[in-house]
Amino acid sequence: MLMLLAPLLLAAGAPDALLQQLDAQESVNERVEKALDAMCGSLKRGEPPASFPPTGLVQVTSCSMRALNLNPAEDVSTSRLYWELDGRTQTGARRTLRGEGSAHFRPEPTGGLSVHAFELGTPEVVERAAPRFVRRIWVDAPGRTQQDAETMTGGLAVRDLDGDGLPDALWADGPTVRARFSKAPASSAPVEIARSSNGAIFTSIALGDVDGDGDADAALTSYYGGPVRLLRNEGGRLKPWGTLGAGGAHHSALFSDLDGDGALELAVVQYPLTGRWPSSFLDADNGFPLEVYRVAANGRGTAWTLPNAPARWGLAAAAGAFPSLGHGLYVANDFGTNDLWAFHRDGGVDGHAAELGLLDPGNGMGVELGDLDGDHRLDVYVTNMFSKAGTRVLAGVPAGTVELERLKKFARGNTLYLAQADGGYRESAEALGVNRGLWAFGALFADVDDDGRQEVAVANGYLSRPDRTDY
Amino acid sequence: MLGDARFLQRSMKQSFSGWEPKKLFTRSASGRFQEVASVEGFESRADGRSLAADDFDGDGDLDLLMFSRNAPRLQLFENVGSGGNALELELRQHQGHRDADGAVVHVAGVGAFPVVLARGYATAVSPRVHVGLGARTGAEVSVQWRDGTREAFGALASGALYRLEQGAGRAETLRAFAPRKARAPVRWPAALTDVVPGGKGATAVQLFMESCKPCRAEVPALNALHAQGVQVVGLGLHPPKELAGVKQRLGIRYPVAPLPGAIAEAFEGPQGLQLPTVLLYGADGKLARIATGAAKLEWPGADASP
């Protein structure tokens, strides 16, 4: 993370000596974190060191240890820390223990550190019910990461396609789109819905009832794999129907009746997955513009002219009702600010993100619309990146530059814009504790325990390799 | 994000914000949110991308489906927990698009629910709305249609999926929710006699399969324990007639027996054990520690007290 931030800090005017100091501190932090990770690993494997205090757990299933006040580089012998263990007692009951304690480190010949003593303090003990979710692995195959572009593509669609009352699932799987129908036996292989002719990868599946016959039709986008493909739902089977546009760096798409005329539009955001770097980490202008197609009930589409659409690095979009605007399309863009577009039946399009305070400069990855606080106004939740290392590094940089404030967005995490009675928004992610989604992509509001208040679920993680050390 | 993923693919051996635990934030009494993903079983270290919430088994609660960059590519997190009451709504709009995309459902005392066709990150979803009601058994429902008109549908009872058709002024019941599955009780091997009938004293019990590589890696340490005079028993997930051959191929020197069916059940469900697992029982015959893939098995363990 520091390596990535270094050129940005230089751009913000940070002196070399400061960078060196931060680099040294980061090195210490990494050694401490490795030692704590190793301790957690031994606890989870069931081989706690003899020096580890009794916990009353016969099995540790989850372990977290976070240093609170790291000492200077010349003295890393002791660190206060916040720790949390989740596991089972002798009778099988689930129990969580958490508290503040301290760890004492000893240097290793390899240059690393090991924990040689540990004090737990007085932990809080929480007895847990059984977990709410049981994990079922539907597809265990890895992604085709040999294709560079697939590192960050998504592409999932969930809706009852065959009219049996239960949702079916479609997903982009490299040069194919596959489906799992709810009525098929759990053990049956996924069904291939589409395959690209030139090996290009599919990137998203949009669903909407284009022809108005009561079932969902589909649009498939690909990364330089030719035009958007339309598929018509005929009795539960998706059949080729036509195409839209000429293709491009298509990253994700959605159907929505953007102008309220009763027919769906297809919005396609674009992202250069290969071949170029952003012209600026803060305001990249060398991506590609949003594409929008009006799609008639017969499947024919015409491009909506967007003369002022900037060349963004767009990743995802969502459409819905914004309290003071009406229906809008919010686009989460990487390396810059986000967009909120309003579309009019006369062909006009205008942007409203700035006036409503929804620009969210940073690394927009995804967006969710919903009423998180139950006040009957729809809020906006934008996934970004949260980085512990980045937060620490930037905390050491002197304040005072506009760039620094914007750089902090690289590490602060997700953004929650709570809609206010006056039509504006108040950013509240840190205040409510929903910013730390890590390297977050998909997020949604869902009341999973049906208590009348919505939870926030986040899918995250950029690139896992066998070597878990973070780059 | 980095624009050119090729750089990452070819020049890095380390992870890059990888192995991240998924997040589930739930609102606490203070109004702030607490992170409970691990506690609630929304657990995976796969590189998550798209995420959807829907009722995949028709029982009236929301399951989560996550699509990841790497394996496992598609994971369903089936909701088997207890919860409050709920209802679901499908809208049919006449003034505007039939899917009612852009309409907003208002549920008195709960909040607003937008009808959307996409969420989060490259995820298309059903326009159906799910409403958790807590202890309420029903709620007043109204719809702000896309054309700006608002229509009341009266009080709807929990436990069913309804259709709200624009202009109808009343809801049509499409179906009642299927009964939520009762959580299966898990047999937890708290005592040595639960896994080794008549067993007494400090004992290490290995649960293994021949195809389980980490299980095979544990064998030398367990053989060493056995040689030191510690009681070791292997319970194999194999038919009895195959067990002798498996024991020979794995180089096991301690006694083995088939894994009892009752214990095998503990491998399933939300609290299931996983392979590799070694159950370490103390001199009192009570479970003292569970080792999973431990490189060394020092025994007797003294750290765990119930």
XYZ file of C-alpha atoms in Angstrom, chain A residues 29-202:
174
model
C 4.051 -2.442 11.676
C 4.348 -5.261 9.201
C 6.647 -7.255 11.481
C 4.275 -6.788 14.405
C 1.268 -7.775 12.300
C 3.050 -10.869 11.018
C 3.847 -11.937 14.559
C 0.233 -11.439 15.619
C -1.027 -13.263 12.541
C 1.270 -16.155 13.401
C -0.150 -16.198 16.926
C -3.687 -16.290 15.565
C -2.708 -19.070 13.192
C -1.375 -21.234 15.999
C -4.498 -20.653 18.080
C -6.774 -21.591 15.201
C -4.761 -24.721 14.459
C -5.218 -25.766 18.058
C -1.595 -25.452 19.080
C -1.465 -22.440 21.370
C 1.964 -21.628 22.770
C 2.458 -22.605 26.385
C 2.670 -18.932 27.321
C -0.816 -18.142 26.032
C -3.282 -17.632 28.894
C -6.276 -19.985 29.297
C -9.354 -18.891 27.409
C -11.913 -21.577 28.176
C -12.176 -22.334 24.468
C -11.389 -25.804 23.157
C -11.369 -24.484 19.607
C -10.646 -21.056 18.179
C -12.500 -20.556 14.914
C -11.816 -16.853 14.398
C -9.012 -14.689 15.716
C -8.229 -11.014 15.383
C -5.368 -9.112 17.039
C -4.787 -5.471 16.227
C -1.933 -3.378 17.576
C -3.165 -0.149 19.133
C -0.028 1.813 19.875
C 3.037 0.631 18.095
C 6.251 1.733 19.615
C 9.044 3.418 17.678
C 11.262 1.278 15.504
C 13.979 0.925 18.120
C 11.570 -0.484 20.711
C 9.048 -3.024 19.536
C 9.193 -5.172 22.632
C 5.636 -4.419 23.780
C 2.417 -3.402 22.134
C -1.048 -2.771 23.487
C -3.616 -4.498 21.350
C -7.260 -5.187 20.811
C -7.998 -8.866 20.436
C -11.036 -10.987 19.704
C -11.421 -14.759 19.687
C -14.477 -16.666 18.539
C -14.711 -20.366 19.229
C -16.285 -23.277 21.077
C -16.333 -24.243 24.683
C -15.974 -27.803 25.939
C -19.716 -28.324 25.579
C -19.771 -27.003 22.017
C -21.305 -23.622 22.887
C -20.125 -20.715 20.747
C -18.405 -17.991 22.691
C -16.681 -14.738 21.764
C -14.019 -13.185 23.979
C -12.665 -9.733 23.314
C -10.695 -7.105 25.117
C -7.575 -5.026 25.330
C -4.346 -6.683 26.316
C -0.688 -6.557 25.505
C 1.829 -8.634 23.643
C 5.542 -8.839 24.274
C 7.724 -9.457 21.258
C 11.121 -10.987 20.774
C 13.262 -10.483 17.656
C 13.908 -13.555 15.556
C 17.162 -14.321 13.729
C 15.240 -14.012 10.463
C 14.529 -10.350 11.196
C 10.935 -10.937 12.183
C 9.283 -10.865 15.567
C 7.643 -13.515 17.688
C 5.259 -13.135 20.597
C 6.766 -14.551 23.762
C 4.222 -13.351 26.283
C 0.629 -12.306 26.107
C -1.692 -10.640 28.605
C -5.405 -10.792 27.874
C -6.609 -8.247 30.418
C -10.239 -8.652 31.477
C -12.133 -9.845 28.441
C -15.757 -9.292 27.554
C -17.436 -12.672 27.106
C -20.354 -13.065 24.716
C -22.250 -16.321 24.308
C -23.313 -16.781 20.704
C -26.220 -18.518 19.087
C -25.506 -20.711 16.097
C -24.534 -18.772 12.958
C -27.366 -17.511 10.819
C -25.900 -18.672 7.519
C -24.873 -22.065 6.253
C -22.512 -21.878 3.321
C -23.355 -23.928 0.242
C -20.746 -23.937 -2.478
C -22.559 -23.865 -5.787
C -19.551 -23.549 -8.065
C -16.131 -24.421 -6.687
C -14.127 -23.769 -9.839
C -11.611 -20.930 -9.771
C -11.983 -17.925 -11.985
C -9.873 -17.840 -15.124
C -7.293 -15.463 -13.706
C -4.948 -16.178 -16.562
C -7.057 -13.614 -18.340
C -5.778 -10.309 -17.018
C -9.037 -8.510 -17.428
C -10.914 -10.957 -15.249
C -9.139 -9.803 -12.109
C -11.901 -7.409 -11.238
C -14.940 -8.288 -13.258
C -18.213 -9.250 -11.619
C -21.361 -10.298 -13.390
C -24.210 -11.907 -11.452
C -27.937 -11.890 -12.124
C -30.654 -13.307 -9.886
C -34.326 -13.497 -10.822
C -37.034 -16.050 -11.485
C -36.534 -16.657 -15.201
C -38.648 -19.754 -15.678
C -41.709 -18.763 -13.659
C -41.441 -21.459 -10.983
C -41.539 -18.878 -8.201
C -37.926 -19.236 -7.076
C -34.932 -17.183 -8.219
C -32.515 -18.544 -10.806
C -28.928 -17.359 -11.115
C -26.780 -16.386 -14.091
C -23.133 -15.418 -13.947
C -20.331 -14.362 -16.258
C -17.684 -17.042 -16.422
C -14.949 -15.864 -18.747
C -16.044 -16.382 -22.346
C -19.309 -17.975 -21.248
C -22.422 -17.049 -19.341
C -23.770 -19.847 -17.184
C -27.004 -20.390 -15.308
C -28.339 -22.412 -12.441
C -32.074 -22.890 -12.389
C -33.775 -23.407 -9.060
C -35.773 -26.391 -10.240
C -32.650 -28.246 -11.405
C -31.163 -30.769 -8.967
C -28.462 -29.244 -6.784
C -25.885 -31.626 -8.212
C -26.557 -30.798 -11.842
C -23.989 -28.897 -13.885
C -24.605 -25.248 -14.728
C -26.253 -24.553 -18.070
C -24.326 -22.591 -20.682
C -26.389 -19.613 -21.804
C -23.936 -17.884 -24.151
C -20.372 -18.162 -25.410
C -18.232 -15.512 -27.027
C -16.924 -16.254 -30.490
C -13.582 -14.496 -30.066
C -12.632 -15.576 -26.547
C -13.544 -12.216 -25.048
C -14.900 -12.307 -21.537
C -18.409 -11.446 -20.472
